[in-house]
PDB file of C-alpha atoms in Angstrom:
ATOM      1  CA  MET E 105     -41.440  19.149  18.861  1.00 94.00           C
ATOM      2  CA  GLN E 106     -38.045  19.426  17.205  1.00 95.00           C
ATOM      3  CA  ALA E 107     -36.992  22.741  15.615  1.00 97.00           C
ATOM      4  CA  ILE E 108     -33.860  23.973  13.903  1.00 97.00           C
ATOM      5  CA  LEU E 109     -32.489  27.500  14.166  1.00 98.00           C
ATOM      6  CA  TYR E 110     -30.026  28.630  11.485  1.00 98.00           C
ATOM      7  CA  ILE E 111     -27.624  31.342  12.658  1.00 97.00           C
ATOM      8  CA  ALA E 112     -26.046  33.323   9.811  1.00 95.00           C
ATOM      9  CA  HIS E 113     -23.431  35.991  10.491  1.00 91.00           C
ATOM     10  CA  GLY E 114     -25.296  39.143   9.443  1.00 88.00           C
ATOM     11  CA  SER E 115     -24.008  42.087   7.404  1.00 84.00           C
ATOM     12  CA  ARG E 116     -24.383  45.829   6.898  1.00 85.00           C
ATOM     13  CA  VAL E 117     -24.604  45.094   3.164  1.00 85.00           C
ATOM     14  CA  LYS E 118     -28.189  44.313   2.143  1.00 88.00           C
ATOM     15  CA  ALA E 119     -27.091  42.031  -0.694  1.00 86.00           C
ATOM     16  CA  GLY E 120     -25.106  39.887   1.747  1.00 86.00           C
ATOM     17  CA  VAL E 121     -28.151  39.377   3.971  1.00 91.00           C
ATOM     18  CA  GLU E 122     -30.335  38.541   0.971  1.00 92.00           C
ATOM     19  CA  GLN E 123     -27.786  35.966  -0.225  1.00 91.00           C
ATOM     20  CA  ALA E 124     -27.826  34.266   3.174  1.00 93.00           C
ATOM     21  CA  VAL E 125     -31.624  34.148   3.411  1.00 95.00           C
ATOM     22  CA  THR E 126     -32.055  32.851  -0.147  1.00 96.00           C
ATOM     23  CA  PHE E 127     -29.442  30.161   0.476  1.00 96.00           C
ATOM     24  CA  LEU E 128     -30.939  29.055   3.796  1.00 97.00           C
ATOM     25  CA  LYS E 129     -34.435  28.857   2.340  1.00 96.00           C
ATOM     26  CA  SER E 130     -33.073  26.411  -0.238  1.00 95.00           C
ATOM     27  CA  VAL E 131     -31.505  24.372   2.579  1.00 97.00           C
ATOM     28  CA  GLN E 132     -34.784  24.349   4.517  1.00 96.00           C
ATOM     29  CA  GLN E 133     -36.428  22.471   1.648  1.00 95.00           C
ATOM     30  CA  GLU E 134     -34.082  19.525   2.285  1.00 95.00           C
ATOM     31  CA  ILE E 135     -34.652  19.343   6.042  1.00 96.00           C
ATOM     32  CA  GLU E 136     -37.832  17.610   7.117  1.00 92.00           C
ATOM     33  CA  LEU E 137     -38.618  19.511  10.278  1.00 95.00           C
ATOM     34  CA  PRO E 138     -41.862  21.412  10.908  1.00 93.00           C
ATOM     35  CA  ILE E 139     -40.188  24.334  12.647  1.00 97.00           C
ATOM     36  CA  GLN E 140     -37.259  26.063  10.916  1.00 98.00           C
ATOM     37  CA  GLU E 141     -36.199  29.631  11.675  1.00 98.00           C
ATOM     38  CA  ILE E 142     -33.384  31.918  10.470  1.00 98.00           C
ATOM     39  CA  CYS E 143     -31.602  34.475  12.656  1.00 97.00           C
ATOM     40  CA  PHE E 144     -28.323  36.392  12.697  1.00 96.00           C
ATOM     41  CA  LEU E 145     -25.315  36.574  14.954  1.00 94.00           C
ATOM     42  CA  GLU E 146     -24.887  40.336  14.643  1.00 91.00           C
ATOM     43  CA  LEU E 147     -25.662  43.425  12.508  1.00 90.00           C
ATOM     44  CA  THR E 148     -28.982  42.034  11.213  1.00 92.00           C
ATOM     45  CA  ALA E 149     -32.355  41.172  12.777  1.00 93.00           C
ATOM     46  CA  PRO E 150     -33.730  38.859  14.052  1.00 97.00           C
ATOM     47  CA  SER E 151     -31.183  38.149  16.786  1.00 97.00           C
ATOM     48  CA  ILE E 152     -30.396  34.709  18.185  1.00 97.00           C
ATOM     49  CA  ALA E 153     -32.676  35.331  21.183  1.00 97.00           C
ATOM     50  CA  GLU E 154     -35.493  36.385  18.844  1.00 97.00           C
ATOM     51  CA  GLY E 155     -34.926  33.310  16.702  1.00 98.00           C
ATOM     52  CA  ILE E 156     -35.137  31.027  19.748  1.00 98.00           C
ATOM     53  CA  ASP E 157     -38.340  32.765  20.874  1.00 97.00           C
ATOM     54  CA  SER E 158     -39.851  32.248  17.413  1.00 97.00           C
ATOM     55  CA  CYS E 159     -39.125  28.513  17.568  1.00 98.00           C
ATOM     56  CA  ILE E 160     -40.662  28.221  21.049  1.00 97.00           C
ATOM     57  CA  ASN E 161     -43.716  30.284  20.067  1.00 97.00           C
ATOM     58  CA  ARG E 162     -44.299  27.780  17.255  1.00 97.00           C
ATOM     59  CA  GLY E 163     -44.266  24.904  19.738  1.00 97.00           C
ATOM     60  CA  ALA E 164     -40.628  23.803  19.830  1.00 97.00           C
ATOM     61  CA  THR E 165     -39.578  21.669  22.806  1.00 96.00           C
ATOM     62  CA  ALA E 166     -36.144  20.897  21.329  1.00 96.00           C
ATOM     63  CA  ILE E 167     -34.032  23.274  19.238  1.00 97.00           C
ATOM     64  CA  ALA E 168     -31.029  22.283  17.116  1.00 97.00           C
ATOM     65  CA  ILE E 169     -28.805  25.352  16.765  1.00 97.00           C
ATOM     66  CA  MET E 170     -26.903  25.388  13.454  1.00 97.00           C
ATOM     67  CA  PRO E 171     -24.140  27.985  12.932  1.00 97.00           C
ATOM     68  CA  ILE E 172     -23.629  29.084   9.320  1.00 96.00           C
ATOM     69  CA  LEU E 173     -19.926  29.719   9.738  1.00 94.00           C
ATOM     70  CA  LEU E 174     -16.922  28.519   7.752  1.00 94.00           C
ATOM     71  CA  LEU E 175     -14.495  27.800  10.589  1.00 92.00           C
ATOM     72  CA  ALA E 176     -14.643  27.464  14.369  1.00 87.00           C
ATOM     73  CA  ALA E 177     -13.485  30.665  16.071  1.00 83.00           C
ATOM     74  CA  GLN E 178     -14.825  33.187  18.601  1.00 87.00           C
ATOM     75  CA  HIS E 179     -18.363  33.213  17.226  1.00 89.00           C
ATOM     76  CA  ALA E 180     -18.671  29.424  17.149  1.00 91.00           C
ATOM     77  CA  LYS E 181     -16.806  28.709  20.396  1.00 92.00           C
ATOM     78  CA  HIS E 182     -17.973  31.548  22.631  1.00 92.00           C
ATOM     79  CA  ASP E 183     -20.592  33.964  21.263  1.00 94.00           C
ATOM     80  CA  ILE E 184     -23.239  31.455  20.174  1.00 96.00           C
ATOM     81  CA  PRO E 185     -22.749  29.119  23.189  1.00 96.00           C
ATOM     82  CA  SER E 186     -23.149  32.169  25.445  1.00 95.00           C
ATOM     83  CA  GLU E 187     -26.522  32.932  23.833  1.00 96.00           C
ATOM     84  CA  ILE E 188     -27.568  29.291  24.214  1.00 96.00           C
ATOM     85  CA  ASP E 189     -26.671  29.373  27.910  1.00 95.00           C
ATOM     86  CA  LYS E 190     -28.873  32.448  28.359  1.00 96.00           C
ATOM     87  CA  ALA E 191     -31.739  30.740  26.522  1.00 96.00           C
ATOM     88  CA  LYS E 192     -31.422  27.602  28.664  1.00 95.00           C
ATOM     89  CA  LYS E 193     -31.915  29.683  31.800  1.00 96.00           C
ATOM     90  CA  GLN E 194     -34.957  31.414  30.315  1.00 96.00           C
ATOM     91  CA  HIS E 195     -36.444  28.229  28.843  1.00 96.00           C
ATOM     92  CA  PRO E 196     -35.378  25.286  31.066  1.00 96.00           C
ATOM     93  CA  GLN E 197     -38.083  23.091  29.559  1.00 96.00           C
ATOM     94  CA  VAL E 198     -36.466  23.277  26.093  1.00 96.00           C
ATOM     95  CA  ARG E 199     -33.591  21.006  25.049  1.00 95.00           C
ATOM     96  CA  PHE E 200     -30.824  22.682  23.021  1.00 96.00           C
ATOM     97  CA  THR E 201     -28.247  21.011  20.789  1.00 95.00           C
ATOM     98  CA  TYR E 202     -25.487  22.751  18.904  1.00 96.00           C
ATOM     99  CA  GLY E 203     -23.897  21.917  15.546  1.00 95.00           C
ATOM    100  CA  GLU E 204     -20.478  22.526  14.031  1.00 94.00           C
ATOM    101  CA  PRO E 205     -19.283  25.064  11.420  1.00 96.00           C
ATOM    102  CA  LEU E 206     -18.708  23.859   7.852  1.00 96.00           C
ATOM    103  CA  GLY E 207     -15.020  23.273   8.612  1.00 95.00           C
ATOM    104  CA  VAL E 208     -12.523  21.538   6.331  1.00 96.00           C
ATOM    105  CA  HIS E 209     -14.381  19.561   3.660  1.00 97.00           C
ATOM    106  CA  GLU E 210     -13.428  18.181   0.255  1.00 97.00           C
ATOM    107  CA  LEU E 211     -16.452  19.733  -1.469  1.00 98.00           C
ATOM    108  CA  LEU E 212     -15.361  23.193  -0.366  1.00 98.00           C
ATOM    109  CA  ILE E 213     -11.936  22.567  -1.916  1.00 98.00           C
ATOM    110  CA  ASP E 214     -13.736  21.836  -5.196  1.00 98.00           C
ATOM    111  CA  THR E 215     -15.701  25.077  -4.953  1.00 98.00           C
ATOM    112  CA  LEU E 216     -12.459  27.028  -4.563  1.00 98.00           C
ATOM    113  CA  GLN E 217     -11.218  25.477  -7.796  1.00 98.00           C
ATOM    114  CA  THR E 218     -14.496  26.426  -9.476  1.00 97.00           C
ATOM    115  CA  ARG E 219     -14.025  30.057  -8.427  1.00 97.00           C
ATOM    116  CA  ILE E 220     -10.553  30.042  -9.975  1.00 98.00           C
ATOM    117  CA  LEU E 221     -11.714  28.523 -13.261  1.00 98.00           C
ATOM    118  CA  GLU E 222     -14.575  31.021 -13.446  1.00 97.00           C
ATOM    119  CA  ALA E 223     -12.002  33.832 -13.390  1.00 95.00           C
ATOM    120  CA  ARG E 224      -9.404  32.471 -15.808  1.00 95.00           C
ATOM    121  CA  LEU E 225      -7.672  29.270 -16.857  1.00 95.00           C
ATOM    122  CA  PRO E 226      -4.578  28.846 -14.649  1.00 94.00           C
ATOM    123  CA  THR E 227      -1.131  28.600 -16.229  1.00 93.00           C
ATOM    124  CA  HIS E 228       1.180  25.710 -15.302  1.00 91.00           C
ATOM    125  CA  ASN E 229       3.019  27.812 -12.701  1.00 92.00           C
ATOM    126  CA  ALA E 230      -0.012  29.604 -11.205  1.00 95.00           C
ATOM    127  CA  SER E 231      -0.358  30.010  -7.472  1.00 95.00           C
ATOM    128  CA  VAL E 232      -3.274  30.889  -5.189  1.00 96.00           C
ATOM    129  CA  LEU E 233      -3.876  33.123  -2.186  1.00 95.00           C
ATOM    130  CA  LEU E 234      -6.771  32.305   0.163  1.00 96.00           C
ATOM    131  CA  ILE E 235      -7.886  35.309   2.232  1.00 94.00           C
ATOM    132  CA  GLY E 236      -9.611  34.457   5.486  1.00 92.00           C
ATOM    133  CA  ARG E 237     -11.714  36.723   7.632  1.00 86.00           C
ATOM    134  CA  GLY E 238      -9.298  36.495  10.553  1.00 81.00           C
ATOM    135  CA  SER E 239      -9.389  35.559  14.206  1.00 80.00           C
ATOM    136  CA  SER E 240      -7.218  35.418  17.293  1.00 81.00           C
ATOM    137  CA  ASP E 241      -7.968  31.680  17.500  1.00 84.00           C
ATOM    138  CA  PRO E 242      -4.981  29.612  16.266  1.00 86.00           C
ATOM    139  CA  SER E 243      -7.286  26.850  15.030  1.00 89.00           C
ATOM    140  CA  VAL E 244      -8.582  29.162  12.287  1.00 91.00           C
ATOM    141  CA  LYS E 245      -5.069  29.643  10.929  1.00 92.00           C
ATOM    142  CA  SER E 246      -4.450  25.908  11.174  1.00 93.00           C
ATOM    143  CA  ASP E 247      -7.685  24.954   9.394  1.00 95.00           C
ATOM    144  CA  LEU E 248      -7.179  27.453   6.555  1.00 95.00           C
ATOM    145  CA  ALA E 249      -3.653  26.091   6.115  1.00 96.00           C
ATOM    146  CA  LYS E 250      -5.109  22.566   5.786  1.00 97.00           C
ATOM    147  CA  ILE E 251      -7.524  23.826   3.121  1.00 98.00           C
ATOM    148  CA  ALA E 252      -4.671  25.544   1.269  1.00 97.00           C
ATOM    149  CA  THR E 253      -2.549  22.395   1.321  1.00 98.00           C
ATOM    150  CA  ARG E 254      -5.417  20.274   0.048  1.00 98.00           C
ATOM    151  CA  LEU E 255      -6.161  22.734  -2.788  1.00 98.00           C
ATOM    152  CA  ARG E 256      -2.481  22.797  -3.795  1.00 98.00           C
ATOM    153  CA  ASP E 257      -2.145  19.023  -3.798  1.00 97.00           C
ATOM    154  CA  LYS E 258      -5.469  18.214  -5.449  1.00 97.00           C
ATOM    155  CA  TYR E 259      -5.203  20.725  -8.299  1.00 97.00           C
ATOM    156  CA  ALA E 260      -1.405  20.883  -8.659  1.00 96.00           C
ATOM    157  CA  TYR E 261      -0.794  24.566  -7.952  1.00 96.00           C
ATOM    158  CA  GLU E 262       2.761  25.697  -7.493  1.00 94.00           C
ATOM    159  CA  ALA E 263       1.810  27.223  -4.134  1.00 95.00           C
ATOM    160  CA  VAL E 264      -1.302  28.106  -2.138  1.00 96.00           C
ATOM    161  CA  ASP E 265      -0.714  30.772   0.505  1.00 94.00           C
ATOM    162  CA  THR E 266      -3.041  32.142   3.174  1.00 95.00           C
ATOM    163  CA  CYS E 267      -3.512  35.526   4.803  1.00 93.00           C
ATOM    164  CA  PHE E 268      -6.146  37.282   6.906  1.00 92.00           C
ATOM    165  CA  LEU E 269      -8.029  40.553   6.852  1.00 88.00           C
ATOM    166  CA  TYR E 270      -7.640  41.071  10.590  1.00 81.00           C
ATOM    167  CA  GLY E 271      -6.440  39.310  13.715  1.00 78.00           C
ATOM    168  CA  MET E 272      -3.370  37.147  13.424  1.00 77.00           C
ATOM    169  CA  GLY E 273      -1.068  37.500  10.449  1.00 75.00           C
ATOM    170  CA  PRO E 274       0.043  37.323   7.849  1.00 87.00           C
ATOM    171  CA  THR E 275      -2.127  40.217   6.714  1.00 89.00           C
ATOM    172  CA  PHE E 276      -3.234  40.928   3.154  1.00 89.00           C
ATOM    173  CA  GLU E 277      -0.943  43.971   3.151  1.00 87.00           C
ATOM    174  CA  ASP E 278       2.010  41.772   4.136  1.00 86.00           C
ATOM    175  CA  TRP E 279       1.293  39.495   1.207  1.00 87.00           C
ATOM    176  CA  LEU E 280       0.854  42.363  -1.278  1.00 84.00           C
ATOM    177  CA  GLN E 281       4.167  43.846  -0.228  1.00 82.00           C
ATOM    178  CA  GLN E 282       5.938  40.556  -0.743  1.00 80.00           C
ATOM    179  CA  GLU E 283       4.294  39.745  -4.060  1.00 70.00           C
ATOM    180  CA  LYS E 284       4.276  43.143  -5.787  1.00 62.00           C
ATOM    181  CA  ASN E 285       6.943  42.066  -8.264  1.00 65.00           C
ATOM    182  CA  GLU E 286       5.641  38.541  -8.744  1.00 69.00           C
ATOM    183  CA  ALA E 287       5.714  37.629 -12.435  1.00 77.00           C
ATOM    184  CA  ASN E 288       3.670  34.439 -12.247  1.00 87.00           C
ATOM    185  CA  GLN E 289      -0.110  34.248 -12.267  1.00 92.00           C
ATOM    186  CA  VAL E 290      -1.725  34.491  -8.798  1.00 94.00           C
ATOM    187  CA  PHE E 291      -5.414  33.864  -8.101  1.00 96.00           C
ATOM    188  CA  ILE E 292      -6.864  35.498  -4.999  1.00 95.00           C
ATOM    189  CA  VAL E 293      -9.935  33.743  -3.549  1.00 96.00           C
ATOM    190  CA  PRO E 294     -11.651  35.368  -0.533  1.00 94.00           C
ATOM    191  CA  TYR E 295     -12.604  32.556   1.832  1.00 95.00           C
ATOM    192  CA  LEU E 296     -15.885  34.267   2.672  1.00 92.00           C
ATOM    193  CA  LEU E 297     -19.499  33.186   2.383  1.00 90.00           C
ATOM    194  CA  PHE E 298     -21.253  36.377   1.345  1.00 77.00           C
ATOM    195  CA  THR E 299     -20.934  39.795  -0.248  1.00 70.00           C
ATOM    196  CA  GLY E 300     -20.067  42.227   2.503  1.00 74.00           C
ATOM    197  CA  ILE E 301     -17.735  44.964   3.637  1.00 80.00           C
ATOM    198  CA  LEU E 302     -14.785  42.571   3.909  1.00 81.00           C
ATOM    199  CA  ARG E 303     -15.154  41.478   0.284  1.00 79.00           C
ATOM    200  CA  GLN E 304     -15.464  45.097  -0.777  1.00 82.00           C
ATOM    201  CA  SER E 305     -12.305  46.000   1.149  1.00 85.00           C
ATOM    202  CA  ILE E 306     -10.284  43.414  -0.796  1.00 89.00           C
ATOM    203  CA  THR E 307     -11.472  44.906  -4.084  1.00 86.00           C
ATOM    204  CA  SER E 308     -10.627  48.393  -2.860  1.00 85.00           C
ATOM    205  CA  ARG E 309      -7.101  47.449  -1.792  1.00 83.00           C
ATOM    206  CA  LEU E 310      -6.385  45.967  -5.215  1.00 84.00           C
ATOM    207  CA  GLN E 311      -7.687  48.905  -7.258  1.00 80.00           C
ATOM    208  CA  ASN E 312      -4.383  50.746  -7.281  1.00 73.00           C
ATOM    209  CA  TYR E 313      -2.258  47.636  -7.419  1.00 72.00           C
ATOM    210  CA  GLU E 314      -0.481  47.460 -10.741  1.00 70.00           C
ATOM    211  CA  ASN E 315       0.474  43.795 -10.925  1.00 72.00           C
ATOM    212  CA  LYS E 316      -1.676  42.468 -13.802  1.00 76.00           C
ATOM    213  CA  ASN E 317      -0.823  38.879 -12.944  1.00 86.00           C
ATOM    214  CA  ILE E 318      -2.997  39.036  -9.834  1.00 90.00           C
ATOM    215  CA  ILE E 319      -6.566  37.884 -10.498  1.00 92.00           C
ATOM    216  CA  LEU E 320      -9.290  38.464  -7.906  1.00 93.00           C
ATOM    217  CA  CYS E 321     -11.876  35.664  -7.963  1.00 94.00           C
ATOM    218  CA  GLU E 322     -15.361  35.609  -6.527  1.00 93.00           C
ATOM    219  CA  SER E 323     -15.652  34.618  -2.877  1.00 93.00           C
ATOM    220  CA  LEU E 324     -16.269  31.006  -1.892  1.00 94.00           C
ATOM    221  CA  GLY E 325     -19.939  32.009  -1.608  1.00 91.00           C
ATOM    222  CA  TYR E 326     -23.058  29.897  -1.409  1.00 92.00           C
ATOM    223  CA  ASP E 327     -23.238  27.140  -3.997  1.00 93.00           C
ATOM    224  CA  ASP E 328     -24.433  23.533  -4.269  1.00 95.00           C
ATOM    225  CA  ASN E 329     -21.295  22.206  -2.581  1.00 97.00           C
ATOM    226  CA  VAL E 330     -21.697  24.554   0.384  1.00 96.00           C
ATOM    227  CA  ARG E 331     -25.355  23.527   0.604  1.00 96.00           C
ATOM    228  CA  LYS E 332     -24.410  19.821   0.575  1.00 97.00           C
ATOM    229  CA  VAL E 333     -21.843  20.310   3.338  1.00 97.00           C
ATOM    230  CA  LEU E 334     -24.331  22.255   5.457  1.00 97.00           C
ATOM    231  CA  VAL E 335     -27.018  19.589   5.008  1.00 97.00           C
ATOM    232  CA  GLU E 336     -24.445  16.974   6.027  1.00 96.00           C
ATOM    233  CA  ARG E 337     -23.611  18.927   9.190  1.00 96.00           C
ATOM    234  CA  ILE E 338     -27.328  19.336   9.974  1.00 96.00           C
ATOM    235  CA  GLU E 339     -27.992  15.624   9.540  1.00 94.00           C
ATOM    236  CA  GLN E 340     -25.093  14.883  11.907  1.00 93.00           C
ATOM    237  CA  LEU E 341     -26.536  17.290  14.452  1.00 94.00           C
ATOM    238  CA  LEU E 342     -30.054  15.869  14.248  1.00 92.00           C
ATOM    239  CA  LYS E 343     -28.747  12.310  14.459  1.00 85.00           C
ATOM    240  CA  PHE E 344     -26.769  13.190  17.570  1.00 70.00           C
ATOM    241  CA  ASN E 345     -29.843  14.935  18.872  1.00 58.00           C
ATOM    242  CA  GLU E 346     -31.951  11.773  18.513  1.00 58.00           C
ATOM    243  CA  GLU E 347     -29.258   9.799  20.313  1.00 51.00           C
ATOM    244  CA  GLY E 348     -28.933  12.442  22.981  1.00 49.00           C
ATOM    245  CA  VAL E 349     -25.194  12.860  22.413  1.00 44.00           C
ATOM    246  CA  LEU E 350     -24.511  16.493  21.628  1.00 48.00           C
ATOM    247  CA  GLU E 351     -26.967  18.052  24.041  1.00 46.00           C
ATOM    248  CA  TRP E 352     -25.760  21.497  25.039  1.00 42.00           C
TER     249      TRP E 352
END
């Protein structure tokens, strides 16, 4: 029997965990599978191993593993595959398949624009800063740059820059130092899925920043567009699963 296991990131902030669970329960209603379980990569229970056990205890003989991650970095490329490898050794009778993160998608570009409009109407010379979580993987920097370019071109911003909270630069502090005297309107959009410590740290760093032209928007978050992209990724995974293509 086919099952799907959703792997969210996890957070020390209760509200962030609740946002993820509420969102994934709405996604579950669109996926016609009898066995659907939610687990977390870190910081929150149940773990990936516990999630896999729950699927098997409910009768799963095939499990589609779906990461709830924005971009492909360490978690998507190494941490989750490592857990799947462990599970395969413990449950050799079960077939595992593995999906892709949300990645670069036009609907997510539209959600970024929605976050900006929710904050304030941009002026003709407004620019945008996208803040990513950060990684040592160069593909993360490359993918966020693609998203920034698409946002700039689609919605005619003067510039869309990127920075990261940790890992490779440029850092948020680098950007603040460069832009402290910027006279034009700048919208900051955290490229994050949920309310957590990282989102709180951005707010904290801006509290004593005196440039009134900088506007902090809500994070990308979970909305209908994110749900549509995730359902699309799940359908791709299940289709591949039926064809026996992406078996892990």
